[in-house]
């Protein structure tokens, strides 16, 4: 009898035992994205109070500051379609406990956090007979979990306040956390008191919670202030439009993962097989009239910026029942053919509802889209983190490597691995990235080999360049891979002996296949795959197309960069090339040329601090030329 199945069973048991404390590795974020705003429009600058109806379902912007036509540009609230759990419409306003610059409010304790303040609204001349109502949906918690329990010493709540005719704010509603995540609930508040019926009326939501992380989240959606409906039945539900709205983020264009190198896509025996046969979203019927609503959906795909728009088949219920929620609408992309060309591609696919709505305020929530990059890397994540996943220190029990499984359609090389450290905790810590082949022993069914094929250690810098969220760790020599391979990170034997784990970003909106996530524990003969909460490790192997080689000296001599030393970050390139990457003195990629700027004669390196760098130019024949650059600033 073979001993290997027995050994594997014992290892699997140990792995399951380790999961008892494994959930502790998933935690709230301490930093987040900087909130960006759309250009200010004239309606927000005219100095006049808004008129009724007031409506915002936070469908725009896609992510950033609430639109200034309705809200004051302050308060730290994040408009997004990724933090809430099963929202009424795509896009909510999340009180995520982080400032507008993405930083935490403090280092400990509980206090007032984000606020959402309406622009002034003209209610002068209104009376109680107008029966004005403010309606909104609210949720305690986020996609990860509920907020912490509210107590007298640690108040965790969301409250609503009205500004009266003396300019004072008065609380009209408050919801305190029970420690559990709630479904979205709808609330209506009558505005009948004379002190609120004035020409400079405002309302504001304010949240209180943990100042150190985004643990204590609340979200609001579908905010509307309007008179009661004029037609029978005269009930509060008349304040809602007939509205069928998209809710969940649209799933990936690809059948496996969220991004892949364009040449690997083209190398598939049937490239259409790489596309998702069931990309989907969900829809909600917000109409509570009791009557069903007819529904159709269309799907379109376009290679950006100006490729032809092609359609793909979708499936959706022909009708939605009154108030029916979270109904799946999906499309089949696998019958489409993408241009079989070598250049990197940005591809947008979209699902649009056809529900015969006529109100221009609610029509935007009938459409959702997603852009996929077919460039030079593989990914499962969508680029944004909703939580952090930590690697325990090397000197503590339970130390692990985390890894993801990838497949190449033809042999290639891994040049680097991009990882998403969570600051400030990750700064100054040492991490090791690895590549593993498949174990050659067939009894282990394609698991990773026990020993890494290649490793590269790096100290995480104090910060990343502006606009960059991933740290790129470059291998000293590109690592050959074929078929299945595994890429991951951990402390490894060179890990620094420190007390705290290192946190990295975890995308909770991108479920990954059951065989994609792996953990490795030192001392075990074989690694073991584990079940894990839905979400994607933010780890991206960057490939070379298997032809990345150094250009001959005679070719390199025809290229130059100037001025060098450089004082303003505007670097001129002499010679034709297709892509540029800037490496620091340790060989880490600190700047990568945006796809829209590839091959341009000027590199905008203004965001990089003064120092010595290597500018790596990839030529049309995939050879590379590297030039030393000094930025003095």
XYZ file of C-alpha atoms in Angstrom:
633
model
C 0.000 0.000 0.000
C 1.341 3.415 -0.949
C 2.235 5.711 1.923
C 1.715 8.915 -0.072
C -2.100 8.997 0.125
C -1.827 8.431 3.879
C 0.720 11.216 4.195
C -1.489 13.513 2.179
C -4.502 12.712 4.386
C -2.525 13.632 7.477
C -1.374 16.862 5.874
C -4.925 17.716 4.845
C -6.085 17.177 8.414
C -3.379 19.480 9.714
C -4.390 22.068 7.147
C -8.002 21.941 8.266
C -6.896 22.303 11.879
C -4.914 25.405 10.940
C -8.051 26.989 9.518
C -9.485 27.440 13.011
C -7.525 30.661 13.345
C -7.175 31.319 9.640
C -10.033 33.814 9.431
C -8.059 36.056 11.743
C -5.726 36.727 8.808
C -8.539 38.629 7.023
C -8.976 42.085 8.517
C -10.242 45.578 7.684
C -8.135 47.982 5.652
C -6.213 50.827 7.252
C -5.843 52.763 4.004
C -7.870 53.030 0.834
C -8.033 54.834 -2.494
C -7.918 58.604 -2.723
C -11.413 59.919 -3.430
C -11.490 61.638 -6.801
C -14.224 63.976 -7.973
C -15.712 64.736 -11.344
C -15.227 68.194 -12.876
C -17.410 70.727 -11.085
C -20.415 71.653 -13.202
C -22.114 75.011 -13.376
C -25.162 73.811 -11.462
C -22.978 73.274 -8.417
C -21.536 76.786 -8.562
C -24.582 78.890 -9.232
C -25.127 79.765 -5.554
C -28.811 78.805 -5.633
C -30.523 76.154 -3.544
C -31.657 73.000 -5.313
C -35.302 72.463 -6.134
C -37.319 69.273 -5.710
C -37.211 66.426 -6.404
C -33.787 65.627 -4.932
C -32.533 62.230 -6.120
C -29.256 60.304 -6.088
C -28.747 56.566 -6.476
C -24.930 57.040 -6.666
C -24.681 55.470 -10.106
C -22.052 58.102 -10.864
C -19.217 58.593 -10.478
C -18.146 54.960 -10.835
C -15.876 55.511 -7.827
C -14.912 58.660 -5.967
C -16.473 61.690 -4.285
C -20.294 62.054 -4.392
C -21.285 64.339 -7.256
C -21.187 67.989 -6.304
C -24.515 68.748 -7.958
C -26.147 67.082 -4.934
C -23.536 66.979 -2.147
C -20.903 69.156 -0.551
C -17.419 68.051 -1.681
C -16.253 66.952 1.762
C -16.783 64.250 4.334
C -14.734 61.221 3.219
C -17.667 59.187 1.866
C -16.744 56.845 -1.012
C -19.097 56.299 -3.943
C -18.434 52.761 -5.173
C -19.897 49.497 -6.394
C -17.731 47.105 -4.401
C -17.978 47.694 -0.647
C -21.681 47.056 0.006
C -23.389 43.670 0.155
C -26.297 43.173 -2.271
C -27.110 46.899 -2.719
C -30.377 48.170 -4.266
C -28.564 49.734 -7.251
C -25.073 49.644 -8.710
C -23.274 52.323 -6.745
C -23.775 53.328 -3.129
C -22.314 55.938 -0.785
C -20.149 54.073 1.735
C -19.097 55.553 5.060
C -15.904 53.506 5.020
C -14.126 55.175 7.927
C -11.291 56.571 5.804
C -10.539 60.175 4.905
C -10.776 61.650 1.412
C -7.043 61.003 0.986
C -7.563 57.313 1.818
C -5.925 57.525 5.267
C -7.440 56.439 8.565
C -8.909 59.063 10.902
C -6.649 58.058 13.797
C -4.680 55.284 15.449
C -7.170 54.010 18.031
C -10.522 54.535 19.675
C -13.955 55.497 18.363
C -15.092 58.852 17.056
C -17.080 60.613 14.343
C -15.942 59.457 10.916
C -17.393 60.196 7.479
C -20.278 62.508 6.708
C -22.478 63.105 3.660
C -24.006 66.600 3.463
C -26.543 67.649 0.870
C -26.315 70.874 -1.067
C -28.871 73.465 0.155
C -32.425 72.628 -0.957
C -35.136 75.241 -1.329
C -38.150 74.248 0.817
C -39.460 77.777 1.306
C -43.194 78.055 0.782
C -43.685 74.382 1.564
C -46.136 73.323 4.278
C -47.019 70.132 6.096
C -49.811 69.652 3.553
C -47.192 68.994 0.861
C -46.238 65.794 2.703
C -42.548 65.885 1.890
C -40.613 62.686 2.545
C -36.925 61.885 2.592
C -36.451 58.252 1.602
C -33.259 56.185 1.512
C -31.860 52.671 1.840
C -29.234 51.944 4.492
C -26.971 49.026 5.431
C -24.799 48.313 8.459
C -21.541 46.612 7.466
C -19.936 45.806 4.135
C -19.117 42.909 1.855
C -16.640 41.591 4.446
C -18.687 41.679 7.656
C -20.814 43.753 9.980
C -19.549 46.725 12.003
C -18.429 46.230 15.576
C -21.003 46.276 18.374
C -22.024 49.712 19.590
C -21.668 50.464 23.305
C -21.638 53.532 25.509
C -17.847 53.541 25.520
C -17.443 52.687 21.804
C -20.376 54.221 19.892
C -20.845 52.786 16.399
C -23.789 54.313 14.563
C -25.176 56.093 11.508
C -27.400 59.078 12.097
C -29.377 61.552 10.006
C -29.670 65.245 10.836
C -31.738 68.114 9.417
C -30.645 71.758 9.408
C -33.358 74.009 10.848
C -34.146 77.655 10.091
C -31.628 78.837 12.718
C -28.758 76.978 11.065
C -28.633 74.292 13.785
C -28.347 70.566 12.998
C -30.940 68.355 14.701
C -30.877 64.555 14.841
C -33.979 62.962 13.303
C -32.879 59.309 13.009
C -30.097 57.090 14.326
C -29.212 53.424 13.885
C -26.760 51.808 16.291
C -24.765 48.744 15.328
C -25.744 45.373 16.774
C -22.480 43.891 15.536
C -24.206 42.163 12.606
C -24.324 43.057 8.934
C -27.831 43.954 7.833
C -29.543 43.702 4.479
C -30.350 47.058 2.913
C -33.437 48.496 4.615
C -35.565 51.386 3.491
C -36.452 54.357 5.664
C -38.873 57.250 5.072
C -38.898 60.391 7.202
C -41.622 63.014 6.890
C -40.522 66.661 6.702
C -43.508 68.505 8.099
C -42.160 70.683 10.908
C -42.041 74.415 10.017
C -38.465 74.765 11.310
C -37.250 72.638 8.371
C -39.379 74.239 5.650
C -37.029 77.066 4.671
C -34.990 78.085 1.659
C -31.621 76.791 2.898
C -32.595 73.328 4.114
C -29.909 70.629 4.238
C -29.655 67.095 5.548
C -26.580 65.116 6.474
C -25.646 61.562 7.392
C -22.843 61.058 9.925
C -21.121 57.851 10.997
C -19.191 56.981 14.142
C -16.824 54.057 14.653
C -13.257 52.789 14.804
C -10.871 55.555 13.680
C -7.952 53.209 12.849
C -9.479 50.971 10.130
C -12.459 50.718 7.817
C -14.051 48.156 10.126
C -17.233 50.111 10.921
C -18.864 50.629 7.543
C -22.315 51.894 6.627
C -23.797 52.515 3.194
C -26.756 54.509 1.907
C -28.416 54.344 -1.475
C -31.366 55.687 -3.453
C -31.760 58.968 -1.584
C -34.859 60.903 -2.662
C -36.597 63.960 -1.216
C -39.954 64.723 -2.868
C -43.634 65.311 -2.153
C -45.999 62.407 -1.797
C -47.244 61.045 -5.108
C -50.257 62.924 -6.527
C -52.216 59.850 -7.634
C -53.933 57.122 -5.595
C -52.992 55.134 -3.683
C -51.456 58.014 -1.693
C -48.816 56.075 0.239
C -45.168 56.512 0.963
C -44.231 54.062 -1.801
C -45.438 56.700 -4.282
C -42.160 58.480 -3.589
C -40.380 55.781 -5.621
C -40.128 55.690 -9.367
C -40.815 52.500 -11.256
C -37.238 51.282 -11.444
C -35.470 48.042 -12.319
C -31.836 48.549 -11.336
C -28.580 46.653 -11.789
C -26.907 45.790 -8.495
C -23.849 43.506 -8.507
C -20.522 44.327 -10.241
C -20.220 42.658 -13.643
C -18.107 39.503 -13.573
C -15.003 38.938 -15.675
C -14.662 38.879 -19.441
C -12.427 35.816 -19.051
C -13.468 32.285 -18.220
C -10.647 32.041 -15.661
C -9.230 35.076 -13.908
C -9.512 38.777 -14.666
C -6.476 39.413 -16.905
C -3.964 37.499 -19.023
C -1.124 38.269 -21.457
C -2.405 38.980 -24.959
C -0.002 36.494 -26.545
C -1.178 33.739 -24.203
C -4.779 34.535 -25.152
C -3.903 34.337 -28.840
C -1.959 31.065 -28.318
C -5.019 29.137 -27.125
C -6.148 26.492 -29.608
C -9.537 28.219 -29.504
C -9.135 31.762 -28.132
C -12.899 32.087 -27.689
C -12.636 29.335 -25.055
C -10.766 31.836 -22.888
C -13.895 34.033 -22.720
C -16.557 33.719 -20.041
C -19.681 31.760 -21.012
C -21.535 33.170 -18.008
C -20.530 36.754 -17.254
C -23.278 38.083 -14.998
C -24.747 40.760 -12.790
C -27.890 40.923 -10.661
C -30.947 43.180 -10.852
C -33.533 44.425 -8.363
C -37.120 45.493 -9.008
C -37.650 48.525 -6.773
C -41.286 48.883 -7.835
C -43.606 47.906 -4.971
C -46.859 48.411 -6.847
C -47.684 44.713 -6.805
C -47.522 44.419 -10.590
C -44.773 42.537 -12.480
C -42.327 44.452 -14.683
C -41.273 43.218 -18.163
C -37.524 42.860 -18.669
C -35.042 42.323 -21.486
C -31.244 42.626 -21.494
C -28.608 43.183 -24.167
C -24.871 42.533 -24.122
C -22.159 44.365 -26.047
C -18.365 44.170 -26.321
C -15.855 46.660 -27.725
C -12.078 46.749 -28.040
C -11.190 50.242 -26.831
C -10.894 52.974 -27.801
C -12.825 52.709 -31.065
C -13.265 49.085 -32.117
C -16.572 47.884 -33.536
C -19.343 47.196 -31.014
C -20.458 43.566 -31.183
C -23.305 41.909 -29.311
C -23.396 38.730 -27.257
C -26.429 36.714 -26.142
C -27.908 37.297 -22.696
C -30.442 35.497 -20.551
C -32.814 37.230 -18.143
C -36.306 36.611 -16.786
C -39.015 37.983 -19.092
C -40.673 39.630 -16.088
C -39.707 40.573 -12.553
C -42.160 40.337 -9.709
C -42.905 43.434 -7.681
C -39.993 44.037 -5.279
C -38.098 40.959 -6.543
C -34.427 41.178 -5.516
C -30.978 39.997 -6.702
C -32.109 38.254 -9.874
C -29.258 36.976 -12.033
C -28.820 38.299 -15.587
C -25.963 36.739 -17.541
C -24.332 36.795 -20.949
C -22.356 34.296 -23.015
C -19.098 35.723 -24.403
C -17.626 32.435 -25.631
C -19.041 32.780 -29.147
C -17.216 36.067 -29.785
C -13.983 36.460 -31.733
C -11.433 39.090 -30.728
C -8.890 40.478 -33.210
C -5.918 38.090 -33.277
C -3.333 40.865 -33.140
C -0.225 41.145 -30.987
C -0.810 44.513 -29.328
C -2.174 44.750 -25.797
C -5.914 45.341 -25.617
C -8.401 47.032 -23.306
C -11.802 45.436 -23.781
C -15.097 46.678 -22.392
C -18.095 44.394 -22.106
C -21.470 45.677 -21.006
C -24.941 44.507 -20.016
C -27.876 46.890 -20.451
C -31.427 46.354 -19.225
C -34.411 47.131 -21.422
C -37.286 47.761 -19.016
C -39.262 50.541 -20.738
C -38.348 53.097 -18.063
C -38.716 56.717 -19.067
C -37.341 58.616 -16.066
C -33.886 60.034 -16.973
C -32.813 59.967 -13.310
C -33.076 56.181 -13.046
C -31.967 55.134 -16.534
C -28.208 55.172 -15.701
C -28.591 52.287 -13.230
C -29.810 50.069 -16.090
C -26.272 49.680 -17.498
C -23.082 48.153 -16.127
C -19.711 47.571 -17.785
C -16.237 46.289 -17.027
C -12.868 46.857 -18.715
C -10.417 43.947 -19.018
C -6.721 44.262 -19.844
C -5.080 41.708 -22.116
C -1.544 42.933 -21.553
C 1.475 41.117 -20.081
C 0.237 39.725 -16.746
C -2.178 37.226 -15.212
C -4.604 38.209 -12.437
C -7.673 36.992 -10.589
C -8.352 40.305 -8.812
C -10.133 43.382 -10.165
C -7.465 45.823 -8.964
C -9.160 47.012 -5.757
C -8.901 45.692 -2.195
C -11.811 45.440 0.238
C -9.854 43.690 3.017
C -6.326 42.689 3.954
C -4.883 39.181 4.145
C -1.823 38.802 6.368
C 1.165 36.467 6.252
C 2.197 35.381 9.784
C 5.814 36.090 10.783
C 8.473 33.523 9.902
C 9.239 32.795 13.555
C 5.636 32.048 14.582
C 3.618 28.808 14.267
C 1.324 28.739 11.276
C 3.706 30.615 8.987
C 2.564 30.200 5.397
C 3.237 30.956 1.794
C 0.197 31.969 -0.240
C 0.113 31.046 -3.911
C -2.172 31.128 -6.949
C -2.356 28.651 -9.798
C -1.953 29.840 -13.399
C -1.977 28.177 -16.826
C -0.013 29.194 -19.914
C -1.077 28.145 -23.398
C 2.538 27.983 -24.563
C 5.912 28.102 -22.763
C 6.853 31.507 -21.405
C 8.919 33.295 -18.764
C 7.868 35.090 -15.562
C 9.769 38.362 -15.314
C 8.273 39.612 -12.042
C 5.400 39.328 -9.585
C 3.222 42.281 -8.592
C 1.824 42.272 -5.068
C -0.428 44.730 -3.230
C 1.045 45.659 0.190
C -1.238 47.388 2.693
C 0.339 50.499 4.171
C 1.561 51.587 6.625
C 1.937 48.147 8.264
C 3.788 46.563 5.319
C 6.395 49.333 4.952
C 9.979 48.278 5.629
C 9.126 44.565 5.860
C 10.880 41.825 3.915
C 8.846 39.555 1.650
C 9.833 36.727 -0.700
C 8.052 35.942 -3.964
C 8.302 32.471 -5.469
C 7.500 30.426 -8.566
C 6.706 26.715 -8.212
C 6.395 24.074 -10.909
C 3.890 21.241 -10.690
C 5.075 18.334 -8.523
C 6.399 15.659 -10.918
C 4.897 12.862 -8.813
C 1.560 12.003 -10.491
C 0.048 10.826 -7.204
C -0.116 14.448 -6.080
C -2.453 15.368 -8.953
C -0.721 18.491 -10.199
C -0.068 20.125 -6.827
C 2.806 22.584 -6.475
C 6.248 21.108 -5.956
C 7.550 21.180 -2.396
C 10.533 23.346 -3.403
C 10.248 26.687 -5.171
C 11.720 26.948 -8.646
C 12.753 30.565 -8.145
C 12.687 33.054 -5.267
C 13.275 36.771 -4.945
C 13.299 38.676 -1.653
C 12.698 42.397 -1.300
C 12.165 44.967 1.433
C 8.825 46.691 0.913
C 9.497 50.421 0.401
C 8.115 53.105 2.695
C 5.616 54.093 0.007
C 4.795 53.529 -3.641
C 4.916 56.197 -6.350
C 1.768 58.282 -6.734
C -0.974 56.360 -8.498
C 0.766 52.990 -8.107
C -0.887 50.378 -5.865
C 1.145 47.268 -6.750
C 4.774 46.606 -5.829
C 6.606 44.836 -8.653
C 9.298 42.383 -7.529
C 11.571 41.495 -10.462
C 13.386 38.154 -10.575
C 17.137 38.334 -11.180
C 16.579 36.121 -14.234
C 13.229 35.488 -15.974
C 11.761 32.166 -14.799
C 10.713 29.642 -17.480
C 7.202 28.196 -17.075
C 5.025 25.881 -19.121
C 1.561 24.432 -18.655
C 0.539 24.922 -15.035
C 2.636 26.923 -12.575
C 2.167 28.560 -9.183
C 3.156 32.070 -8.081
C 3.085 33.258 -4.489
C 4.724 35.020 -1.579
C 5.685 34.539 2.062
C 8.450 35.255 4.546
C 10.584 32.287 3.600
C 13.836 31.310 5.336
C 15.182 34.842 4.885
C 12.228 36.389 6.673
C 12.975 38.992 9.322
C 12.110 37.822 12.836
C 9.493 40.412 13.786
C 6.323 40.284 15.818
C 3.703 41.414 13.325
C 2.282 39.782 10.224
C 2.555 41.528 6.842
C -0.811 42.540 5.313
C -1.629 42.444 1.601
C -4.729 43.426 -0.317
C -7.610 40.976 -0.797
C -10.276 41.579 -3.454
C -13.615 40.341 -2.111
C -15.564 40.912 -5.340
C -13.710 38.351 -7.462
C -14.435 34.731 -6.494
C -11.705 32.402 -7.722
C -11.843 28.726 -8.755
C -11.556 26.189 -5.959
C -8.177 25.006 -7.244
C -6.654 28.462 -7.586
C -5.628 29.336 -4.009
C -2.938 27.406 -2.117
C -1.067 27.686 1.156
C 2.375 26.325 2.019
C 3.555 25.589 5.525
C 7.278 25.049 6.220
C 8.111 21.557 7.436
C 5.397 19.786 5.479
C 6.547 17.516 2.705
C 3.774 18.681 0.393
C 1.711 21.851 0.203
C -2.023 21.555 0.649
C -4.845 23.317 -1.150
C -7.404 24.830 1.210
C -10.940 26.135 1.049
C -10.932 29.892 1.522
C -13.492 32.701 1.814
C -14.556 34.082 -1.583
C -12.095 36.605 -2.900
C -8.884 36.975 -4.863
C -5.349 37.380 -3.624
C -3.914 40.484 -5.280
C -0.904 38.822 -6.905
C -0.020 39.185 -10.601
C 2.801 37.354 -12.415
C 4.212 39.411 -15.303
C 5.366 37.396 -18.322
C 7.899 38.147 -21.074
C 6.453 36.382 -24.142
C 9.503 34.139 -23.841
C 11.590 36.456 -25.972
C 12.845 39.038 -23.493
C 16.561 39.200 -24.186
C 19.221 41.885 -24.018
C 19.868 43.695 -27.301
C 23.414 43.494 -28.705
C 25.749 46.315 -27.693
C 25.717 47.640 -31.240
C 21.938 48.049 -31.047
C 21.957 49.466 -27.488
C 24.508 52.082 -28.580
C 21.948 53.618 -30.947
C 19.630 54.416 -28.012
C 19.978 57.209 -25.474
C 17.954 59.037 -22.852
C 18.395 62.722 -22.066
C 18.789 65.063 -20.306
C 20.729 62.880 -17.906
C 21.038 63.841 -15.048
C 17.438 65.005 -15.215
C 15.866 67.732 -13.087
C 12.191 67.809 -14.091
C 11.257 64.154 -14.721
C 10.619 64.707 -18.450
C 12.975 62.199 -20.061
C 13.477 62.080 -23.822
C 14.124 58.740 -25.549
C 16.264 58.617 -28.688
C 15.275 55.515 -30.686
C 12.128 53.534 -31.473
C 10.723 51.251 -28.778
C 7.333 49.800 -27.760
C 7.331 49.900 -23.947
C 9.327 51.388 -21.061
C 9.775 50.257 -17.453
C 11.828 52.033 -14.779
C 13.652 49.969 -12.160
C 15.168 51.189 -8.914
C 18.657 50.352 -7.709
C 17.411 46.997 -6.341
C 15.861 45.984 -9.639
C 12.255 46.630 -8.591
C 9.862 48.110 -11.128
C 8.829 51.526 -9.758
C 7.222 52.944 -12.908
C 5.580 51.289 -15.859
C 4.558 53.190 -18.943
C 0.760 53.461 -19.281
C -0.688 51.631 -22.263
C -1.846 54.920 -23.806
C 1.722 56.316 -23.746
C 3.704 53.314 -24.987
C 6.390 54.133 -27.517
C 6.230 57.881 -26.979
C 9.519 59.803 -27.177
C 8.944 61.396 -23.749
C 8.738 59.549 -20.422
C 6.906 61.436 -17.675
C 8.819 60.392 -14.543
C 7.901 63.427 -12.477
C 6.276 61.232 -9.791
C 9.570 59.435 -9.015
C 11.774 60.837 -6.243
C 15.373 61.809 -6.858
C 17.692 58.839 -7.223
C 19.481 56.468 -9.572
C 17.281 54.338 -11.851
C 17.468 51.944 -14.783
C 15.220 52.668 -17.764
C 14.406 49.398 -19.545
C 13.142 49.791 -23.120
C 11.479 46.871 -24.895
C 11.952 46.992 -28.653
C 9.598 45.778 -31.377
C 11.576 42.512 -31.690
C 11.244 41.964 -27.888
C 14.916 42.728 -27.218
C 15.608 45.080 -24.313
C 17.879 48.070 -23.936
C 18.681 49.341 -20.430
C 19.992 52.827 -19.704
C 21.117 54.348 -16.406
C 19.243 57.513 -15.378
C 19.917 59.991 -12.568
C 16.975 62.090 -11.335
C 18.117 65.081 -9.305
C 14.943 67.224 -9.120
